[in-house]
Tab-separated table of C-alpha atoms and ligand atoms in Angstrom:
chain	number	residue	atom	x	y	z
A	1	MET	CA	-10.522	-14.558	-44.599
A	2	LYS	CA	-11.680	-11.061	-43.835
A	3	GLY	CA	-12.480	-12.171	-40.263
A	4	LEU	CA	-9.001	-13.559	-39.944
A	5	ARG	CA	-7.465	-10.318	-41.098
A	6	VAL	CA	-9.518	-8.405	-38.560
A	7	ALA	CA	-8.377	-10.826	-35.866
A	8	VAL	CA	-4.759	-10.299	-36.894
A	9	ALA	CA	-5.243	-6.544	-36.846
A	10	VAL	CA	-6.716	-6.776	-33.369
A	11	LEU	CA	-3.751	-8.850	-32.253
A	12	ALA	CA	-1.333	-6.392	-33.779
A	13	ALA	CA	-3.058	-3.517	-32.031
A	14	GLY	CA	-2.203	-5.234	-28.808
A	15	LEU	CA	-5.825	-5.337	-27.714
A	16	VAL	CA	-5.467	-9.023	-27.036
A	17	SER	CA	-3.235	-8.229	-24.087
A	18	SER	CA	-6.340	-7.171	-22.199
A	19	ALA	CA	-7.512	-10.793	-22.196
A	20	VAL	CA	-6.948	-11.944	-18.661
A	21	PRO	CA	-4.952	-15.164	-19.276
A	22	LEU	CA	-2.189	-13.260	-21.038
A	23	ARG	CA	-1.826	-10.878	-18.133
A	24	GLY	CA	0.250	-12.247	-15.358
A	25	GLN	CA	2.020	-15.474	-14.582
A	26	ALA	CA	-0.291	-18.187	-15.915
A	27	GLY	CA	-0.295	-21.392	-13.882
A	28	TYR	CA	1.303	-19.704	-10.876
A	29	GLN	CA	1.266	-21.853	-7.751
A	30	PRO	CA	2.377	-19.928	-4.665
A	31	ALA	CA	5.138	-21.648	-2.686
A	32	PRO	CA	4.304	-22.802	0.876
A	33	GLU	CA	6.428	-19.968	2.274
A	34	ASN	CA	4.454	-17.522	0.144
A	35	LEU	CA	1.182	-18.794	1.582
A	36	ALA	CA	2.647	-18.447	5.082
A	37	ALA	CA	3.741	-14.896	4.238
A	38	ARG	CA	0.199	-14.085	3.115
A	39	ARG	CA	-1.117	-15.176	6.503
A	40	TRP	CA	1.558	-13.121	8.246
A	41	PHE	CA	0.551	-10.167	6.097
A	42	GLN	CA	-3.124	-10.494	7.010
A	43	ASP	CA	-2.294	-10.859	10.674
A	44	ALA	CA	-0.154	-7.690	10.553
A	45	ARG	CA	-3.091	-5.440	9.495
A	46	PHE	CA	-1.203	-2.146	9.748
A	47	GLY	CA	1.812	-0.858	7.820
A	48	MET	CA	3.603	2.364	6.991
A	49	PHE	CA	3.720	3.591	3.403
A	50	VAL	CA	6.701	5.841	2.689
A	51	HIS	CA	6.886	8.084	-0.373
A	52	TRP	CA	10.368	9.489	-0.416
A	53	GLY	CA	12.380	10.770	-3.308
A	54	ILE	CA	14.275	13.736	-4.695
A	55	TYR	CA	10.911	15.404	-5.403
A	56	SER	CA	10.642	16.065	-1.647
A	57	VAL	CA	13.106	18.927	-2.194
A	58	LEU	CA	10.378	20.844	-4.064
A	59	GLY	CA	7.790	20.209	-1.325
A	60	ASP	CA	5.047	19.725	-3.898
A	61	GLY	CA	4.333	16.006	-3.956
A	62	GLU	CA	5.723	13.101	-5.980
A	63	TRP	CA	3.911	14.076	-9.176
A	64	VAL	CA	5.654	17.472	-9.388
A	65	MET	CA	7.695	16.521	-12.466
A	66	ASN	CA	4.582	15.733	-14.460
A	67	ASN	CA	2.323	18.386	-12.951
A	68	ARG	CA	4.748	21.244	-13.542
A	69	LYS	CA	5.947	19.887	-16.889
A	70	ILE	CA	9.546	19.712	-15.724
A	71	ARG	CA	11.816	18.321	-18.428
A	72	ALA	CA	14.103	15.407	-17.608
A	73	ALA	CA	17.191	17.579	-18.140
A	74	GLU	CA	15.844	20.135	-15.664
A	75	TYR	CA	14.725	17.517	-13.161
A	76	GLU	CA	18.284	16.199	-13.231
A	77	LYS	CA	19.306	19.288	-11.269
A	78	LEU	CA	17.320	18.078	-8.274
A	79	PRO	CA	19.518	15.279	-6.883
A	80	ALA	CA	22.250	17.807	-6.095
A	81	PHE	CA	19.886	19.403	-3.538
A	82	PHE	CA	18.836	16.152	-1.920
A	83	ASN	CA	20.985	15.669	1.147
A	84	PRO	CA	18.988	14.012	3.953
A	85	VAL	CA	21.626	14.380	6.652
A	86	ASP	CA	19.035	13.941	9.405
A	87	PHE	CA	17.857	10.571	8.105
A	88	ASP	CA	17.873	8.205	11.076
A	89	PRO	CA	16.553	4.763	10.114
A	90	ALA	CA	16.484	3.672	13.765
A	91	ALA	CA	14.185	6.620	14.558
A	92	TRP	CA	11.923	5.764	11.608
A	93	VAL	CA	11.598	2.151	12.642
A	94	ALA	CA	11.041	3.190	16.263
A	95	LEU	CA	8.156	5.364	15.041
A	96	VAL	CA	6.774	2.460	13.001
A	97	LYS	CA	6.769	0.365	16.152
A	98	ALA	CA	5.332	3.119	18.326
A	99	ALA	CA	2.474	3.390	15.829
A	100	GLY	CA	1.768	-0.326	16.164
A	101	MET	CA	2.700	-0.946	12.542
A	102	LYS	CA	4.241	-4.242	11.478
A	103	TYR	CA	5.704	-3.444	8.082
A	104	VAL	CA	6.995	-0.654	5.874
A	105	THR	CA	6.449	-0.182	2.137
A	106	ILE	CA	8.893	2.372	0.753
A	107	THR	CA	9.406	3.789	-2.724
A	108	SER	CA	12.468	2.169	-4.298
A	109	LYS	CA	11.586	4.090	-7.465
A	110	HIS	CA	8.625	6.372	-8.122
A	111	HIS	CA	7.364	7.621	-11.491
A	112	ASP	CA	10.352	9.984	-11.797
A	113	GLY	CA	12.472	6.872	-12.261
A	114	PHE	CA	14.987	7.896	-9.608
A	115	ALA	CA	16.353	4.894	-7.716
A	116	MET	CA	16.549	5.477	-3.966
A	117	PHE	CA	19.132	2.685	-3.797
A	118	ASP	CA	22.577	1.933	-5.208
A	119	SER	CA	21.674	0.624	-8.647
A	120	LYS	CA	24.432	-0.811	-10.800
A	121	VAL	CA	22.374	-0.694	-13.993
A	122	SER	CA	21.874	3.070	-13.864
A	123	ASP	CA	23.469	6.139	-12.402
A	124	TRP	CA	20.051	7.781	-11.955
A	125	ASP	CA	20.207	6.869	-8.294
A	126	ILE	CA	20.820	8.251	-4.831
A	127	VAL	CA	24.408	7.050	-4.489
A	128	ASP	CA	25.602	8.325	-7.866
A	129	ARG	CA	23.747	11.629	-8.007
A	130	THR	CA	23.213	13.086	-4.543
A	131	PRO	CA	25.674	14.674	-2.121
A	132	TYR	CA	24.360	12.229	0.488
A	133	LYS	CA	25.803	9.307	-1.532
A	134	LYS	CA	24.321	6.661	0.756
A	135	ASP	CA	21.867	3.870	-0.005
A	136	VAL	CA	18.930	4.785	2.221
A	137	LEU	CA	17.065	1.586	1.351
A	138	LYS	CA	19.971	-0.513	2.575
A	139	MET	CA	20.156	1.509	5.781
A	140	LEU	CA	16.429	1.096	6.325
A	141	ALA	CA	16.452	-2.606	5.399
A	142	ASP	CA	19.194	-3.315	7.931
A	143	GLU	CA	17.306	-1.455	10.639
A	144	CYS	CA	13.992	-3.151	9.811
A	145	HIS	CA	15.649	-6.550	10.033
A	146	ARG	CA	17.250	-5.614	13.341
A	147	GLN	CA	13.908	-4.527	14.803
A	148	GLY	CA	11.707	-7.253	13.296
A	149	ILE	CA	9.779	-5.086	10.845
A	150	LYS	CA	9.101	-6.373	7.334
A	151	LEU	CA	10.149	-4.191	4.411
A	152	PHE	CA	8.324	-4.004	1.081
A	153	PHE	CA	9.367	-1.998	-1.947
A	154	TYR	CA	6.989	0.200	-3.931
A	155	HIS	CA	8.331	0.069	-7.469
A	156	SER	CA	6.946	2.208	-10.266
A	157	GLN	CA	6.562	0.461	-13.593
A	158	LEU	CA	5.840	3.851	-15.130
A	159	ASP	CA	9.033	5.859	-15.686
A	160	TRP	CA	9.163	9.547	-16.667
A	161	HIS	CA	12.942	9.590	-16.981
A	162	HIS	CA	14.108	6.442	-18.768
A	163	PRO	CA	14.402	7.032	-22.536
A	164	ASP	CA	13.269	3.488	-23.346
A	165	TYR	CA	9.914	3.965	-21.631
A	166	TYR	CA	8.438	4.276	-25.112
A	167	PRO	CA	5.862	4.421	-26.589
A	168	ARG	CA	4.721	6.623	-23.767
A	169	GLY	CA	1.363	6.247	-22.103
A	170	ARG	CA	-1.064	8.642	-20.479
A	171	THR	CA	1.560	10.668	-18.601
A	172	GLY	CA	5.137	11.932	-18.891
A	173	HIS	CA	4.755	13.707	-22.228
A	174	ASP	CA	6.482	16.952	-21.270
A	175	THR	CA	9.867	15.591	-20.315
A	176	GLY	CA	11.706	16.453	-23.535
A	177	ARG	CA	12.766	12.870	-24.182
A	178	PRO	CA	13.400	11.742	-27.776
A	179	GLU	CA	10.398	10.271	-29.548
A	180	SER	CA	11.956	6.828	-29.777
A	181	GLY	CA	12.954	4.017	-27.444
A	182	GLU	CA	13.034	0.245	-26.977
A	183	TRP	CA	10.189	-0.900	-24.748
A	184	TYR	CA	11.642	-4.346	-24.040
A	185	ARG	CA	14.984	-2.798	-23.151
A	186	TYR	CA	13.115	-0.757	-20.559
A	187	LEU	CA	11.518	-3.908	-19.152
A	188	ASP	CA	14.950	-5.576	-19.006
A	189	TYR	CA	16.147	-2.567	-17.037
A	190	MET	CA	13.212	-2.775	-14.647
A	191	ASP	CA	13.800	-6.496	-14.114
A	192	ALA	CA	17.495	-5.834	-13.487
A	193	GLN	CA	16.642	-3.282	-10.796
A	194	LEU	CA	14.139	-5.645	-9.232
A	195	GLU	CA	16.811	-8.321	-9.158
A	196	GLU	CA	19.072	-5.882	-7.314
A	197	LEU	CA	16.334	-5.170	-4.800
A	198	LEU	CA	15.596	-8.842	-4.215
A	199	THR	CA	19.208	-9.916	-3.832
A	200	GLY	CA	20.958	-7.049	-2.038
A	201	TYR	CA	18.586	-6.122	0.799
A	202	GLY	CA	17.967	-9.325	2.717
A	203	GLU	CA	14.512	-10.746	3.111
A	204	ILE	CA	11.937	-8.538	1.396
A	205	GLY	CA	8.245	-8.617	2.286
A	206	GLY	CA	7.135	-7.992	-1.260
A	207	ILE	CA	6.965	-5.707	-4.270
A	208	TRP	CA	4.157	-3.143	-4.546
A	209	PHE	CA	3.892	-2.222	-8.219
A	210	ASP	CA	2.303	0.964	-9.448
A	211	GLY	CA	1.977	2.630	-12.838
A	212	TRP	CA	0.693	-0.240	-14.964
A	213	TRP	CA	-2.351	1.939	-15.613
A	214	ASP	CA	-0.188	4.368	-17.584
A	215	ARG	CA	-0.127	1.853	-20.463
A	216	PRO	CA	-2.939	-0.661	-19.934
A	217	GLU	CA	-2.635	-1.810	-23.534
A	218	ALA	CA	1.106	-2.524	-23.408
A	219	ASP	CA	2.876	-5.861	-23.117
A	220	TRP	CA	4.335	-5.515	-19.628
A	221	ARG	CA	5.781	-9.044	-19.728
A	222	LEU	CA	4.321	-9.555	-16.269
A	223	ALA	CA	4.829	-13.325	-16.413
A	224	LYS	CA	8.588	-12.876	-16.659
A	225	THR	CA	8.818	-10.184	-14.005
A	226	TYR	CA	6.557	-11.977	-11.525
A	227	ALA	CA	8.400	-15.292	-12.080
A	228	LEU	CA	11.720	-13.537	-11.439
A	229	ILE	CA	10.498	-12.200	-8.103
A	230	HIS	CA	8.973	-15.512	-7.040
A	231	ARG	CA	12.170	-17.332	-8.010
A	232	LEU	CA	14.495	-14.956	-6.130
A	233	GLN	CA	12.331	-14.745	-2.998
A	234	PRO	CA	9.420	-17.194	-2.970
A	235	ALA	CA	7.978	-15.640	0.196
A	236	ALA	CA	7.928	-12.105	-1.233
A	237	LEU	CA	4.388	-10.977	-2.016
A	238	VAL	CA	3.665	-9.419	-5.394
A	239	GLY	CA	0.904	-6.859	-5.695
A	240	SER	CA	0.037	-4.264	-8.318
A	241	ASN	CA	-1.974	-1.088	-8.079
A	242	HIS	CA	-3.579	-1.658	-11.474
A	243	HIS	CA	-7.095	-1.181	-10.099
A	244	ARG	CA	-8.305	-4.449	-11.625
A	245	ARG	CA	-9.054	-7.918	-10.384
A	246	PRO	CA	-5.715	-9.566	-9.491
A	247	ASN	CA	-3.718	-11.330	-12.193
A	248	PRO	CA	-2.106	-14.750	-11.835
A	249	GLY	CA	1.237	-14.349	-10.105
A	250	GLU	CA	-0.021	-11.699	-7.690
A	251	ASP	CA	-0.238	-12.466	-3.984
A	252	PHE	CA	-2.226	-9.576	-2.568
A	253	GLN	CA	-4.610	-6.927	-3.830
A	254	MET	CA	-4.514	-3.258	-2.986
A	255	PHE	CA	-7.039	-0.459	-3.105
A	256	GLU	CA	-5.921	3.141	-3.380
A	257	LYS	CA	-7.647	5.666	-1.126
A	258	ASP	CA	-10.696	3.476	-0.704
A	259	LEU	CA	-11.899	0.490	1.231
A	260	PRO	CA	-12.205	-2.693	-0.839
A	261	GLY	CA	-15.160	-2.479	-3.185
A	262	ARG	CA	-15.617	1.276	-2.809
A	263	ASN	CA	-14.841	3.975	-5.320
A	264	THR	CA	-15.067	7.359	-3.655
A	265	ALA	CA	-11.677	8.551	-4.935
A	266	GLY	CA	-12.304	7.577	-8.565
A	267	PHE	CA	-9.389	5.163	-8.933
A	268	ASN	CA	-11.310	1.971	-8.367
A	269	ASP	CA	-14.005	2.011	-11.002
A	270	GLN	CA	-12.642	-1.251	-12.388
A	271	SER	CA	-11.459	-2.778	-9.112
A	272	GLU	CA	-13.131	-6.058	-8.351
A	273	ILE	CA	-12.390	-7.827	-5.109
A	274	GLY	CA	-10.550	-11.098	-5.731
A	275	ASP	CA	-9.673	-13.776	-3.221
A	276	LEU	CA	-6.206	-12.619	-2.167
A	277	PRO	CA	-5.219	-10.756	1.009
A	278	LEU	CA	-6.393	-7.153	0.784
A	279	GLU	CA	-4.767	-3.846	1.578
A	280	THR	CA	-5.997	-0.282	1.403
A	281	CYS	CA	-3.668	2.718	1.375
A	282	GLU	CA	-4.384	6.292	2.389
A	283	THR	CA	-2.592	9.565	2.999
A	284	MET	CA	-2.440	11.524	6.286
A	285	ASN	CA	-3.148	14.794	4.532
A	286	ASN	CA	-3.812	14.771	0.776
A	287	ALA	CA	-0.256	14.147	-0.378
A	288	TRP	CA	1.865	11.033	-0.803
A	289	GLY	CA	5.215	12.765	-1.292
A	290	PHE	CA	6.122	15.661	1.030
A	291	ASN	CA	3.893	18.673	0.395
A	292	ILE	CA	4.874	21.706	2.402
A	293	THR	CA	1.531	23.544	2.179
A	294	ASP	CA	-0.883	20.648	2.561
A	295	ARG	CA	-2.449	21.256	5.970
A	296	SER	CA	-5.433	18.939	5.508
A	297	TYR	CA	-4.326	16.489	8.178
A	298	LYS	CA	-6.790	13.820	9.109
A	299	SER	CA	-7.465	13.510	12.824
A	300	THR	CA	-6.141	10.579	14.807
A	301	LYS	CA	-9.734	9.592	15.429
A	302	ASP	CA	-10.468	9.404	11.707
A	303	LEU	CA	-7.272	7.465	11.052
A	304	VAL	CA	-8.074	4.932	13.774
A	305	ARG	CA	-11.571	4.539	12.377
A	306	TYR	CA	-10.116	3.950	8.912
A	307	LEU	CA	-7.880	1.225	10.309
A	308	VAL	CA	-10.896	-0.327	12.019
A	309	ARG	CA	-13.067	-0.186	8.901
A	310	ALA	CA	-10.241	-1.700	6.853
A	311	ALA	CA	-9.917	-4.593	9.338
A	312	GLY	CA	-13.688	-5.048	9.299
A	313	ASN	CA	-13.464	-5.298	5.516
A	314	ASP	CA	-10.722	-7.918	5.950
A	315	ALA	CA	-8.058	-5.525	4.651
A	316	ASN	CA	-4.765	-4.143	5.893
A	317	PHE	CA	-4.283	-0.420	6.272
A	318	LEU	CA	-1.150	1.043	4.705
A	319	LEU	CA	-0.889	4.577	6.035
A	320	ASN	CA	1.410	6.980	4.238
A	321	VAL	CA	4.068	9.422	5.316
A	322	GLY	CA	6.086	11.598	2.956
A	323	PRO	CA	9.386	12.324	4.682
A	324	MET	CA	11.037	15.705	4.248
A	325	PRO	CA	14.217	16.248	2.207
A	326	ASN	CA	16.258	16.392	5.395
A	327	GLY	CA	15.267	12.801	6.166
A	328	LYS	CA	12.812	13.573	8.950
A	329	ILE	CA	9.185	12.646	9.246
A	330	GLN	CA	7.210	15.794	9.987
A	331	PRO	CA	5.833	16.191	13.532
A	332	GLU	CA	2.189	16.342	12.396
A	333	PHE	CA	2.567	12.781	11.108
A	334	ALA	CA	4.664	11.495	13.996
A	335	SER	CA	2.213	12.681	16.659
A	336	ARG	CA	-0.759	11.054	14.924
A	337	LEU	CA	1.132	7.814	14.492
A	338	LYS	CA	2.025	7.690	18.181
A	339	GLU	CA	-1.603	8.310	19.129
A	340	MET	CA	-2.688	5.469	16.871
A	341	GLY	CA	-0.119	3.288	18.624
A	342	ASP	CA	-1.611	4.279	21.973
A	343	TRP	CA	-5.048	3.233	20.760
A	344	LEU	CA	-3.662	-0.058	19.473
A	345	SER	CA	-1.881	-0.818	22.711
A	346	ARG	CA	-5.323	-1.056	24.296
A	347	TYR	CA	-7.439	-2.324	21.402
A	348	GLY	CA	-4.850	-4.255	19.364
A	349	GLU	CA	-6.429	-7.623	20.191
A	350	SER	CA	-9.430	-6.588	18.079
A	351	ILE	CA	-7.231	-5.756	15.065
A	352	TYR	CA	-4.031	-7.842	14.903
A	353	GLY	CA	-4.425	-11.423	13.789
A	354	THR	CA	-8.093	-10.898	12.990
A	355	ARG	CA	-10.028	-11.389	9.789
A	356	GLY	CA	-13.163	-9.631	8.656
A	357	GLY	CA	-15.931	-10.761	11.033
A	358	PRO	CA	-19.069	-12.814	10.430
A	359	VAL	CA	-21.320	-9.753	10.290
A	360	THR	CA	-20.611	-7.779	7.130
A	361	PRO	CA	-19.973	-4.019	7.482
A	362	ARG	CA	-23.088	-2.233	8.723
A	363	PRO	CA	-24.128	1.406	9.064
A	364	TRP	CA	-23.184	1.234	12.759
A	365	GLY	CA	-19.719	-0.239	12.213
A	366	VAL	CA	-17.815	-3.409	11.458
A	367	THR	CA	-16.853	-6.739	12.993
A	368	THR	CA	-13.559	-8.605	13.132
A	369	GLN	CA	-12.900	-12.137	14.259
A	370	LYS	CA	-10.123	-14.179	15.815
A	371	GLY	CA	-10.786	-17.800	16.735
A	372	ASP	CA	-14.180	-17.931	18.444
A	373	THR	CA	-14.141	-14.294	19.470
A	374	VAL	CA	-16.044	-11.749	17.414
A	375	TYR	CA	-15.173	-8.093	17.941
A	376	LEU	CA	-17.875	-5.508	17.443
A	377	HIS	CA	-16.550	-2.109	16.453
A	378	VAL	CA	-19.379	0.313	17.016
A	379	LEU	CA	-18.452	3.467	15.121
A	380	ASP	CA	-21.779	5.214	14.680
A	381	TRP	CA	-24.565	4.967	17.208
A	382	PRO	CA	-27.615	2.921	16.441
A	383	ASP	CA	-29.433	2.835	19.762
A	384	GLU	CA	-28.801	1.689	23.267
A	385	THR	CA	-29.297	-1.850	22.054
A	386	LEU	CA	-27.305	-3.192	19.161
A	387	SER	CA	-28.986	-6.004	17.226
A	388	LEU	CA	-26.890	-8.574	15.434
A	389	PRO	CA	-27.792	-11.550	13.312
A	390	LYS	CA	-26.931	-14.948	14.722
A	391	LEU	CA	-23.220	-15.611	15.187
A	392	PRO	CA	-21.611	-18.933	14.140
A	393	GLY	CA	-22.214	-20.356	17.635
A	394	LYS	CA	-23.967	-19.702	20.924
A	395	VAL	CA	-22.614	-16.583	22.627
A	396	THR	CA	-21.148	-17.374	26.033
A	397	ALA	CA	-19.686	-14.022	27.088
A	398	ALA	CA	-19.537	-10.365	26.093
A	399	ARG	CA	-17.130	-7.779	27.410
A	400	PHE	CA	-16.051	-4.227	26.693
A	401	VAL	CA	-12.447	-4.308	25.564
A	402	LYS	CA	-11.782	-0.883	27.078
A	403	ASP	CA	-11.868	-2.159	30.674
A	404	GLY	CA	-12.833	-5.819	30.448
A	405	SER	CA	-16.211	-5.213	32.081
A	406	ARG	CA	-19.132	-7.448	31.167
A	407	ALA	CA	-21.726	-6.398	28.649
A	408	ALA	CA	-25.339	-7.531	28.998
A	409	PHE	CA	-26.743	-9.480	26.046
A	410	VAL	CA	-29.670	-11.649	25.092
A	411	GLU	CA	-29.688	-14.281	22.408
A	412	ASP	CA	-32.638	-15.915	20.685
A	413	GLU	CA	-33.497	-17.335	17.250
A	414	ALA	CA	-33.376	-13.861	15.721
A	415	GLY	CA	-29.820	-13.226	16.853
A	416	VAL	CA	-27.981	-11.371	19.578
A	417	ARG	CA	-28.834	-8.073	21.209
A	418	VAL	CA	-26.146	-6.305	23.166
A	419	LYS	CA	-26.779	-3.467	25.577
A	420	ILE	CA	-24.330	-0.602	25.445
A	421	PRO	CA	-24.867	1.942	28.215
A	422	ALA	CA	-24.125	5.547	27.297
A	423	ALA	CA	-21.250	5.626	29.767
A	424	MET	CA	-19.446	2.904	27.835
A	425	ARG	CA	-19.675	4.646	24.474
A	426	ASP	CA	-16.460	5.801	22.917
A	427	ASP	CA	-16.379	8.504	20.265
A	428	THR	CA	-13.657	6.770	18.301
A	429	ASP	CA	-14.777	3.154	18.497
A	430	THR	CA	-16.692	1.200	21.137
A	431	VAL	CA	-15.152	-2.252	21.036
A	432	LEU	CA	-16.894	-5.346	22.396
A	433	ALA	CA	-15.604	-8.895	22.407
A	434	LEU	CA	-18.220	-11.629	22.062
A	435	THR	CA	-17.089	-15.180	22.636
A	436	TYR	CA	-19.138	-18.014	21.227
A	437	GLN	CA	-19.135	-21.751	21.552
A	438	SER	CA	-18.662	-23.452	18.198
A	439	SER	CA	-21.478	-25.838	17.541
B	1	H79	O1	2.225	6.590	-5.384
B	1	H79	C1	1.032	7.276	-5.175
B	1	H79	C2	0.657	8.116	-6.328
B	1	H79	O2	1.723	8.883	-6.814
B	1	H79	C3	0.224	7.087	-7.310
B	1	H79	N1	-0.285	5.986	-6.538
B	1	H79	C4	-0.139	6.350	-5.163
B	1	H79	C5	0.025	5.138	-4.280
B	1	H79	C6	-0.734	7.655	-8.201
B	1	H79	N2	-0.487	7.802	-9.412
B	1	H79	N3	-1.487	8.319	-10.005
B	1	H79	N4	-2.395	8.521	-9.174
B	1	H79	C7	-1.985	8.107	-7.997
B	1	H79	C8	-3.603	9.087	-9.583
B	1	H79	C9	-3.903	8.447	-10.882
B	1	H79	C10	-4.626	9.081	-11.758
B	1	H79	C11	-5.011	8.405	-12.929
B	1	H79	FE1	-4.846	9.042	-14.722
B	1	H79	C12	-6.275	8.530	-13.472
B	1	H79	C13	-4.301	7.460	-13.658
B	1	H79	C14	-5.090	7.056	-14.699
B	1	H79	C15	-6.318	7.719	-14.592
B	1	H79	C16	-4.685	11.027	-14.764
B	1	H79	C17	-5.218	10.593	-15.949
B	1	H79	C18	-3.433	10.440	-14.640
B	1	H79	C19	-3.263	9.652	-15.737
B	1	H79	C20	-4.324	9.743	-16.545
């Protein structure tokens, strides 16, 4: 009896929601078009992350409301200053293409709760509150569809503005909201906005959730939300940045600021690699949303190498830009993106359409694979001769992707040794293509 009461108390405390089967859409079977979309996603390998919101006006990142303890009533002054008259969706998508990216994931709503689209279930949105009055997501969606780029929406489950986001979690305590609210009414609101996004913007690549971690103990009703998305657009991929093994109903798994399985940034201590398509996201400096003083830009070389390491770990790379409040993407980002595109125009065959290669990531670099070609990405120098374990078949040819010239190799029972003359070494990435004959 006592045991039963304890069990009931545990249930009431909501602890049971951490049991995996109750999280997510139990029994989910992805539709055939969803499985095809997953393959498309893996083939794409490189996308643009866009953090854009009214916070860009303050030039201090997307967490400014929480970090500076801005109350909701004060934050409500911001939309009046957000007037991105220089926003040119055709220029954005042209930059995406010049960078060699295949998709865009943009914030439909970040933690500040502000909808960057024309929501009918709230007036806390760009059309109702800003002098710009236009639905930038619709403008971008139309342009993406015109230019053959897939569009995903980042949607924050955490909300620092909505009064029904209550009980509150780990963040958003200094907003001056009343200490009351109806949690399930908030979830209804979130579902209603998701329905708007999945019905009013054409074909959507997927929904990239974030903020679950603010209330890990809460009933997020994920089964209902995920089923809604899969019903409205069966090909749309659902992913959530919850830093855990994927839940049923999710279609891809993301890693924040780390390669799959790593935890250098501290967000992924509970991330376990599942068996879904993988994606890793990273910033160009240290900020997601526009930060006017953040000068810590990564070099193009480092960004290319991150893309390569992601591909070698069988993951996509979602590289972020935080556009400015005038609607432009700052030149420091644009120039790096174009240089990455230049690199990809030569080496794209070793990235697009590949999967993580047969040789797991090594101190010297990574491998990718497409059909019976294995690409060696030599990032850090071992020696003049690179030794590999045996590949899945007998190697018939080896060439340097840079100029197509032949590379000398020997193969025996121990594996393959490839000779890489100093003159062929590339500081960024020395790429070799090895073709084998399947046995
Ligand atoms: O959208 C970008 C960021 O705004 C968002 N995710 C990327 C893609 C992000 N939110 N939070 N973080 C990144 C850092 C998270 C910090 C956390 Fe914590 C550590 C969340 C939980 C533990 C600090 C302590 C914040 C809440 C509690």
